[in-house]
XYZ file of C-alpha atoms in Angstrom:
558
model
C 83.412 32.861 -149.350
C 80.160 34.624 -148.443
C 80.969 37.011 -145.614
C 79.440 40.156 -144.189
C 81.348 42.397 -141.820
C 79.448 42.622 -138.530
C 79.955 46.353 -138.049
C 78.741 47.003 -141.594
C 75.665 44.875 -140.997
C 74.753 46.556 -137.754
C 75.263 49.973 -139.278
C 72.817 49.059 -142.013
C 70.334 47.225 -139.821
C 70.133 49.462 -136.783
C 69.207 53.112 -136.950
C 72.115 55.476 -136.771
C 70.287 58.291 -135.026
C 71.431 59.294 -131.561
C 70.192 57.040 -128.820
C 66.707 57.861 -127.583
C 66.210 57.062 -123.927
C 62.973 55.880 -122.324
C 60.653 58.386 -120.742
C 61.524 59.627 -117.265
C 60.469 57.114 -114.645
C 60.270 54.245 -117.118
C 62.727 51.654 -115.856
C 62.485 49.292 -118.811
C 61.710 49.463 -122.504
C 59.163 46.786 -123.382
C 58.037 45.920 -126.901
C 54.559 44.390 -126.958
C 53.956 42.101 -129.923
C 51.471 39.461 -131.027
C 52.716 36.799 -133.464
C 50.037 34.247 -132.545
C 46.439 34.116 -131.294
C 45.632 31.755 -128.441
C 42.898 31.218 -125.867
C 45.463 30.779 -123.088
C 49.230 30.816 -122.792
C 50.956 27.506 -122.122
C 54.302 27.529 -120.332
C 56.294 26.034 -123.163
C 59.351 27.527 -124.903
C 60.306 24.599 -127.102
C 61.695 26.236 -130.283
C 60.505 23.400 -132.504
C 57.005 23.102 -131.141
C 54.971 24.075 -134.238
C 52.200 25.863 -132.330
C 52.503 28.915 -130.104
C 55.981 28.381 -128.606
C 57.642 28.320 -132.015
C 55.927 31.597 -132.932
C 57.395 33.354 -129.898
C 60.792 31.744 -129.265
C 62.390 31.410 -132.679
C 64.519 34.363 -133.805
C 63.949 36.344 -130.609
C 65.304 33.694 -128.218
C 66.845 30.968 -130.400
C 68.971 32.131 -133.338
C 69.422 30.515 -136.744
C 72.805 30.131 -138.375
C 71.916 32.702 -141.031
C 69.204 35.327 -141.573
C 67.976 35.516 -145.152
C 66.885 39.017 -146.069
C 64.313 37.792 -148.590
C 63.438 41.251 -149.898
C 67.077 42.322 -150.113
C 69.108 39.178 -150.838
C 72.329 41.168 -151.177
C 71.918 42.258 -147.564
C 71.698 38.944 -145.729
C 72.730 39.088 -142.085
C 74.876 36.699 -140.046
C 73.174 34.800 -137.261
C 75.256 32.309 -135.330
C 77.478 31.964 -138.391
C 79.446 34.847 -139.899
C 79.983 33.269 -143.324
C 79.630 30.092 -145.359
C 81.319 28.285 -148.245
C 79.562 26.117 -150.832
C 81.732 23.369 -152.307
C 82.360 23.462 -156.055
C 80.670 20.081 -156.444
C 77.647 21.419 -154.449
C 77.911 18.455 -152.058
C 78.786 20.317 -148.868
C 78.220 23.613 -147.097
C 80.725 24.859 -144.527
C 79.674 27.383 -141.888
C 82.122 29.638 -140.022
C 80.634 30.380 -136.613
C 80.587 33.599 -134.659
C 83.486 33.607 -132.143
C 83.127 34.224 -128.410
C 79.410 33.404 -128.436
C 77.907 32.092 -125.220
C 74.661 30.447 -124.323
C 72.569 32.448 -121.883
C 73.781 30.265 -118.991
C 77.409 31.125 -119.757
C 78.454 27.958 -121.577
C 80.309 28.550 -124.867
C 78.533 27.998 -128.172
C 80.708 25.914 -130.531
C 80.584 23.629 -133.544
C 79.833 20.778 -131.129
C 76.367 22.252 -130.558
C 75.671 22.424 -134.305
C 76.823 18.832 -134.850
C 74.746 17.729 -131.876
C 71.686 19.476 -133.326
C 72.019 17.523 -136.578
C 72.521 14.217 -134.763
C 69.554 15.009 -132.529
C 67.340 15.650 -135.569
C 68.527 12.357 -137.044
C 67.708 10.483 -133.823
C 64.284 12.118 -133.445
C 62.709 12.211 -136.938
C 59.277 13.066 -135.513
C 60.615 16.221 -133.849
C 60.265 18.940 -136.535
C 63.646 20.678 -136.669
C 63.577 21.490 -140.378
C 66.724 19.505 -141.254
C 66.519 17.417 -144.426
C 68.281 14.374 -142.958
C 69.250 11.694 -145.481
C 67.864 8.192 -144.937
C 69.432 5.448 -147.038
C 66.709 3.043 -145.984
C 63.862 5.317 -147.068
C 65.740 6.988 -149.901
C 64.712 10.412 -148.608
C 66.458 13.584 -147.502
C 69.883 14.863 -148.490
C 72.006 15.931 -145.487
C 74.195 12.939 -144.674
C 76.314 14.287 -141.843
C 77.536 17.272 -139.865
C 81.298 17.359 -139.405
C 83.218 19.451 -136.896
C 86.287 20.986 -138.559
C 87.283 22.995 -135.501
C 85.480 24.754 -132.656
C 84.164 27.461 -134.994
C 83.734 25.533 -138.241
C 81.185 22.897 -139.183
C 80.618 21.211 -142.532
C 77.354 19.643 -143.670
C 77.879 16.845 -146.195
C 75.159 16.130 -148.758
C 74.122 12.908 -150.478
C 73.488 14.709 -153.782
C 74.587 18.095 -155.158
C 72.247 20.862 -154.045
C 72.906 24.523 -154.730
C 69.995 25.465 -152.445
C 71.009 23.426 -149.393
C 72.470 26.436 -147.647
C 69.005 28.038 -147.417
C 67.632 25.180 -145.347
C 70.820 24.697 -143.348
C 71.022 28.398 -142.565
C 67.597 28.167 -140.950
C 68.719 25.584 -138.395
C 68.222 26.759 -134.814
C 71.094 25.101 -132.911
C 70.295 23.583 -129.534
C 72.689 23.636 -126.560
C 74.118 20.117 -126.266
C 74.650 20.430 -122.511
C 70.889 20.930 -122.036
C 69.190 18.888 -124.763
C 71.429 15.819 -124.598
C 69.418 14.750 -121.535
C 66.029 15.315 -123.203
C 64.691 11.959 -124.413
C 61.248 13.152 -125.554
C 61.768 16.493 -127.334
C 58.220 16.715 -128.718
C 56.824 16.885 -125.194
C 59.633 18.871 -123.583
C 58.248 22.199 -122.345
C 61.692 23.818 -121.998
C 60.398 26.102 -119.232
C 63.829 27.644 -118.650
C 65.184 28.288 -122.137
C 68.934 28.428 -122.659
C 69.684 30.170 -125.936
C 71.863 32.819 -127.603
C 69.278 35.334 -128.861
C 68.688 38.889 -127.616
C 65.895 37.921 -125.178
C 66.041 34.671 -123.196
C 64.891 35.310 -119.599
C 61.223 34.418 -119.014
C 59.396 36.602 -116.517
C 55.861 36.981 -115.100
C 54.378 33.985 -116.889
C 50.603 33.512 -116.635
C 47.834 32.192 -118.852
C 47.222 35.782 -119.994
C 50.785 36.521 -121.100
C 54.438 36.800 -120.164
C 57.630 38.715 -120.820
C 60.963 37.485 -122.077
C 63.831 39.785 -121.186
C 67.346 40.696 -122.148
C 70.024 38.034 -122.492
C 72.947 39.711 -120.753
C 75.400 37.596 -122.774
C 73.908 38.328 -126.204
C 76.188 39.660 -128.924
C 73.369 42.098 -129.833
C 73.408 43.915 -126.477
C 75.480 46.918 -127.518
C 72.762 48.040 -129.918
C 69.617 46.576 -128.340
C 67.412 49.326 -126.885
C 64.608 46.936 -125.858
C 64.798 45.320 -122.437
C 61.893 42.901 -122.759
C 59.389 41.513 -125.243
C 55.853 41.179 -123.939
C 53.581 38.506 -125.434
C 49.978 39.080 -124.304
C 47.292 36.440 -124.738
C 44.702 37.530 -127.297
C 42.356 35.523 -129.496
C 40.507 37.830 -131.880
C 40.985 40.759 -134.240
C 38.662 43.073 -132.327
C 40.684 42.522 -129.170
C 44.025 43.062 -130.884
C 42.958 46.232 -132.695
C 41.576 47.652 -129.453
C 44.801 46.799 -127.634
C 47.060 48.373 -130.243
C 44.858 51.467 -130.409
C 44.995 51.839 -126.626
C 48.781 51.503 -126.511
C 48.792 47.976 -125.070
C 50.319 46.490 -128.253
C 53.013 47.756 -130.601
C 53.251 45.169 -133.403
C 50.896 42.583 -134.850
C 50.023 40.837 -138.084
C 46.280 40.307 -138.173
C 44.048 40.005 -141.195
C 41.826 43.088 -140.987
C 38.563 43.946 -142.687
C 38.659 47.392 -144.301
C 41.521 48.739 -142.125
C 41.007 52.336 -143.234
C 37.682 52.223 -141.386
C 38.157 49.568 -138.706
C 41.772 50.289 -137.731
C 43.289 53.657 -138.668
C 40.624 55.897 -137.062
C 40.991 54.152 -133.707
C 44.254 55.950 -132.910
C 46.493 58.589 -134.447
C 49.401 56.187 -133.835
C 47.917 53.252 -135.765
C 49.642 52.347 -139.019
C 49.552 49.466 -141.459
C 51.218 48.352 -144.674
C 50.011 45.376 -146.708
C 52.575 44.553 -149.420
C 51.795 41.660 -151.754
C 52.805 38.285 -150.412
C 52.445 34.675 -151.454
C 49.722 33.267 -153.664
C 46.431 31.813 -152.433
C 45.176 28.761 -154.322
C 42.288 26.373 -154.463
C 43.668 22.996 -153.458
C 41.594 20.284 -155.159
C 41.738 16.673 -153.997
C 42.680 15.135 -157.339
C 42.486 11.592 -155.946
C 38.714 11.714 -156.412
C 36.189 12.685 -159.082
C 35.534 15.185 -160.536
C 38.837 16.831 -159.559
C 40.848 14.077 -161.265
C 39.647 15.416 -164.624
C 41.800 18.116 -166.270
C 38.927 19.656 -168.243
C 36.872 19.971 -165.057
C 39.758 21.752 -163.321
C 40.154 24.130 -166.271
C 36.409 24.837 -166.213
C 36.560 25.623 -162.490
C 39.379 28.098 -163.116
C 37.598 30.112 -165.813
C 34.321 30.045 -163.860
C 35.852 32.108 -161.032
C 35.356 35.884 -160.969
C 38.724 37.023 -159.609
C 37.877 40.718 -159.888
C 35.126 40.157 -157.318
C 37.497 38.133 -155.133
C 40.082 40.924 -155.093
C 37.812 43.978 -154.977
C 34.955 42.761 -152.784
C 35.530 39.386 -151.107
C 38.947 40.373 -149.783
C 38.114 44.094 -149.392
C 40.583 45.267 -152.063
C 43.530 44.155 -149.923
C 44.725 41.319 -152.172
C 46.333 41.569 -155.625
C 45.738 39.785 -158.906
C 47.796 36.784 -159.957
C 48.613 36.912 -163.669
C 49.463 33.320 -164.488
C 47.954 29.917 -163.511
C 51.149 28.603 -161.938
C 50.394 28.623 -158.205
C 52.779 31.497 -157.404
C 52.153 35.220 -157.371
C 54.165 38.347 -158.041
C 56.553 37.576 -155.181
C 58.503 35.452 -157.670
C 57.901 37.486 -160.846
C 61.633 37.728 -161.602
C 61.477 34.006 -162.429
C 58.728 34.361 -165.052
C 59.190 33.659 -168.752
C 56.243 35.861 -169.636
C 56.219 34.995 -173.330
C 56.020 31.295 -172.544
C 53.256 31.838 -169.981
C 51.107 34.157 -172.084
C 49.214 31.282 -173.833
C 47.878 30.175 -170.435
C 46.490 33.509 -169.239
C 42.987 32.549 -170.428
C 42.788 30.217 -167.435
C 42.858 33.276 -165.146
C 40.075 35.133 -166.983
C 36.427 35.046 -165.864
C 34.570 33.431 -168.762
C 31.636 31.342 -167.492
C 30.540 30.614 -171.056
C 33.904 28.936 -171.658
C 33.475 26.978 -168.424
C 30.117 25.638 -169.609
C 31.601 24.761 -173.001
C 34.464 22.818 -171.383
C 32.125 20.967 -169.035
C 29.704 20.026 -171.786
C 32.489 18.799 -174.082
C 34.005 16.709 -171.290
C 30.658 15.046 -170.488
C 29.885 16.768 -167.187
C 26.178 17.278 -167.887
C 22.963 17.129 -165.873
C 22.239 13.425 -166.328
C 19.310 13.142 -163.889
C 17.524 16.435 -164.566
C 17.928 17.872 -161.052
C 19.524 21.074 -162.328
C 23.108 20.154 -161.389
C 25.875 18.613 -163.443
C 26.898 15.030 -162.654
C 30.100 13.012 -162.763
C 30.954 11.046 -165.871
C 29.540 7.887 -164.259
C 26.232 9.644 -163.512
C 26.785 10.135 -159.783
C 26.020 13.604 -158.386
C 28.720 16.244 -158.090
C 28.412 17.878 -154.693
C 31.255 19.283 -152.617
C 32.112 21.905 -150.043
C 34.903 24.490 -150.080
C 36.350 24.179 -146.581
C 37.173 27.309 -144.614
C 37.865 28.251 -140.964
C 34.707 29.977 -139.770
C 36.434 33.078 -138.389
C 38.571 33.980 -141.406
C 36.312 36.625 -142.893
C 38.130 37.350 -146.162
C 38.574 33.666 -146.940
C 34.989 32.848 -145.974
C 33.912 35.522 -148.435
C 36.251 34.009 -151.015
C 34.822 30.532 -150.544
C 31.283 31.861 -150.843
C 32.086 33.764 -154.042
C 33.795 30.750 -155.622
C 30.866 28.504 -154.678
C 28.381 30.922 -156.239
C 30.501 31.180 -159.407
C 30.546 27.392 -159.732
C 26.810 27.159 -159.104
C 26.294 29.606 -161.976
C 27.761 27.025 -164.382
C 25.811 24.122 -162.901
C 28.314 22.768 -160.353
C 26.767 22.001 -156.961
C 29.449 23.586 -154.745
C 28.930 25.251 -151.381
C 30.848 26.982 -148.637
C 31.817 24.655 -145.776
C 32.893 26.572 -142.665
C 34.691 24.646 -139.946
C 36.237 25.146 -136.544
C 39.826 26.249 -137.117
C 41.255 23.241 -135.297
C 39.176 20.775 -137.307
C 40.155 22.580 -140.507
C 43.841 22.102 -139.774
C 43.396 18.520 -138.571
C 41.658 17.345 -141.765
C 44.553 18.226 -144.058
C 47.172 15.550 -143.202
C 44.592 12.769 -143.470
C 43.281 13.867 -146.869
C 39.722 14.260 -145.569
C 38.645 17.084 -147.887
C 37.382 17.995 -151.346
C 38.449 21.628 -151.863
C 40.375 24.010 -149.622
C 41.459 27.595 -150.008
C 45.128 27.502 -148.990
C 48.115 29.831 -148.726
C 51.518 29.098 -150.256
C 55.050 29.327 -148.889
C 57.380 32.260 -149.283
C 61.135 31.911 -149.543
C 64.222 33.107 -151.351
C 63.340 31.266 -154.598
C 60.169 29.630 -155.982
C 61.735 26.260 -155.171
C 60.599 26.824 -151.572
C 57.005 26.672 -152.780
C 57.170 24.076 -155.525
C 59.314 21.521 -153.700
C 56.713 20.781 -150.997
C 53.900 21.202 -153.519
C 55.190 18.389 -155.769
C 57.170 16.196 -153.392
C 55.499 12.733 -153.327
C 56.651 12.261 -149.732
C 54.375 15.172 -148.800
C 51.339 13.442 -150.318
C 51.196 10.350 -148.082
C 47.825 10.118 -146.248
C 48.449 10.948 -142.632
C 51.324 13.283 -143.560
C 49.859 15.394 -146.371
C 51.451 18.837 -146.488
C 49.362 22.005 -146.880
C 51.091 22.694 -150.200
C 50.600 19.150 -151.549
C 46.906 18.708 -150.799
C 46.159 18.235 -154.511
C 48.220 14.980 -154.354
C 48.995 15.036 -158.086
C 52.390 13.544 -158.833
C 54.059 15.059 -161.903
C 57.475 13.366 -162.405
C 58.585 15.967 -164.957
C 58.183 18.679 -162.331
C 60.174 16.627 -159.833
C 62.944 16.252 -162.424
C 62.985 19.978 -163.179
C 63.187 20.821 -159.479
C 66.040 18.359 -159.011
C 67.860 20.026 -161.896
C 67.125 23.466 -160.412
C 68.844 22.666 -157.113
C 71.724 20.845 -158.827
C 73.169 24.008 -160.341
C 74.041 27.477 -159.139
C 73.862 28.931 -162.664
C 71.061 31.497 -162.759
C 70.349 30.954 -166.455
C 70.019 27.201 -166.029
C 67.761 27.697 -163.016
C 65.540 30.064 -164.991
C 65.162 27.415 -167.690
C 64.326 24.736 -165.121
C 61.757 26.974 -163.464
C 60.196 27.773 -166.840
C 59.577 24.026 -167.260
C 57.910 23.882 -163.851
C 55.697 26.867 -164.672
C 54.600 25.387 -167.986
C 53.816 21.984 -166.453
C 51.759 23.570 -163.666
C 49.837 25.681 -166.185
C 49.168 22.644 -168.385
C 48.046 20.319 -165.583
C 46.219 22.779 -163.269
C 46.927 20.810 -160.069
C 45.899 23.911 -158.101
C 43.797 26.902 -159.126
C 45.417 30.280 -158.483
C 43.098 32.894 -156.952
C 45.065 35.970 -155.814
C 48.090 37.050 -153.812
C 47.503 37.541 -150.111
C 48.857 40.681 -148.491
C 51.601 40.492 -145.915
C 49.670 41.459 -142.793
C 51.531 44.111 -140.837
C 50.136 46.601 -138.323
C 52.136 48.738 -135.913
C 51.895 51.680 -133.526
C 54.169 54.714 -133.524
C 53.066 55.633 -129.990
C 56.170 54.241 -128.280
C 58.716 53.358 -130.992
C 60.225 54.747 -134.176
C 62.180 52.900 -136.811
C 59.426 50.701 -138.203
C 59.750 49.142 -141.645
C 57.633 51.150 -144.090
C 56.861 51.215 -147.786
C 59.473 53.974 -148.105
C 62.008 51.888 -146.174
C 61.360 48.221 -147.056
C 64.588 46.921 -145.539
C 62.992 43.703 -144.203
C 59.802 41.727 -144.595
C 57.788 43.312 -141.777
C 55.815 40.289 -140.566
C 55.848 39.378 -136.898
C 54.971 35.727 -137.595
C 57.273 32.736 -137.299
C 59.061 31.951 -140.562
C 60.188 35.556 -140.961
C 63.793 35.329 -139.787
C 64.221 39.081 -140.274
C 61.720 39.893 -137.537
C 64.478 39.935 -134.901
C 66.347 42.547 -136.960
C 63.150 44.580 -137.218
C 62.740 44.498 -133.435
C 66.385 45.389 -132.822
C 66.172 48.393 -135.154
C 63.332 50.006 -133.191
C 64.060 53.036 -131.049
C 61.987 53.945 -127.973
C 60.415 57.395 -128.039
C 61.337 59.694 -125.201
């Protein structure tokens, strides 16, 4: 049984200082935050809409079953479930739900809602609810059924043993059956009057320039929640957000900043930031086409890249070095077998002479005398490194990589694109090279599973992590073994196989670890996560389940 006493959790999560009341004359405490840039707000609060609504409604309005504290895994926090059991055969996960929980319209939350949510995901496979539903016909997925044991107990039954299933299942955001059972087209349902269980559910003052979502009077968090409303202003650029935070019109954001010690801190005595190392950033090469289908070419690209310049100059010294060519950074360093990975470190070292040697030996030479190397069949090599035009640090990265490749005779260039077009090209496979982030998560499985899942490589549905489209069955087998045991030693051995296979095949080229972007103002609130108190990941973006705990632990300044 995995159980955490609620009083113990709240004592650890929420500050224990005496209550600080709002300033005289201030009727409400409002936290102003910006998890998403947009040109205009759209009145949509669908928790599984993958654009703006999802960024603002998950965690704050709709709750998951469980909140993984990724940085402090021994301090996970109950969501709508208080505990869970994993079967000995790893083929089911049973969740024990929080008693006396009500939806914001007063209806009780029960196991029926959780079962309904699974059945709804099964009936609407194109509605992205994050549930790995098993399909016998397609041979995909793993969750076969959701079974109500009693009003406060639900069991998910799996097709195959999976020690990691509880991570995905814990991230389910249950939907109220009495509302969503009448919704036939969930993808296009705006959900303008959300009914949920989170701390803030009541939408107020909606306009294209922003809105507020205010206290759920039935929330189980109310006794300790000092914030009456969350305010989500419409903003669409870093200059605007920095100005707003500096003026006191924002409290919390997560923007990529250029040289924050100059562009951000001096703007206000209350401005603060912390940029801990996050997930890796990789070059995603389309290995379905030449020259990226050639291993020696990929190795040559890797050693042609000057990563010191990328870290120190292109990304303004805000990123960190990645030691090994395995597609993951220091976030998962406790899973490294460093002795086994040491022979591959040369792939991360800037040695253009080695790059030229590899290219020459593999036959990538200047066949037509135009000054650029050609493919093995004599056709020209010419490609762009695609980048959203407004992402300054990544644009700089793409330009540096292109120049490095040109230095060894590869005709590469920076290809800036409108952000929307950049995103749209990925699923179709219409690209040569992208710079791309990687997933976080409780274990490296959360990154490697989408990166090497063949179902994520189908044109039209290509995942951001699987853009390379290289199928490596041995990696798939190792990942299957990893999730089929809960033994840490066995999992370490399985992950060591994955690391070695990635290093040997170079399906992606590791560049550096991105920072976790986190900026905040101490003008109106205390209790922020800091480097001295890293109790949660501090991001405001969707995908950080802990962000609701961060918000709830803030205290208004008198």
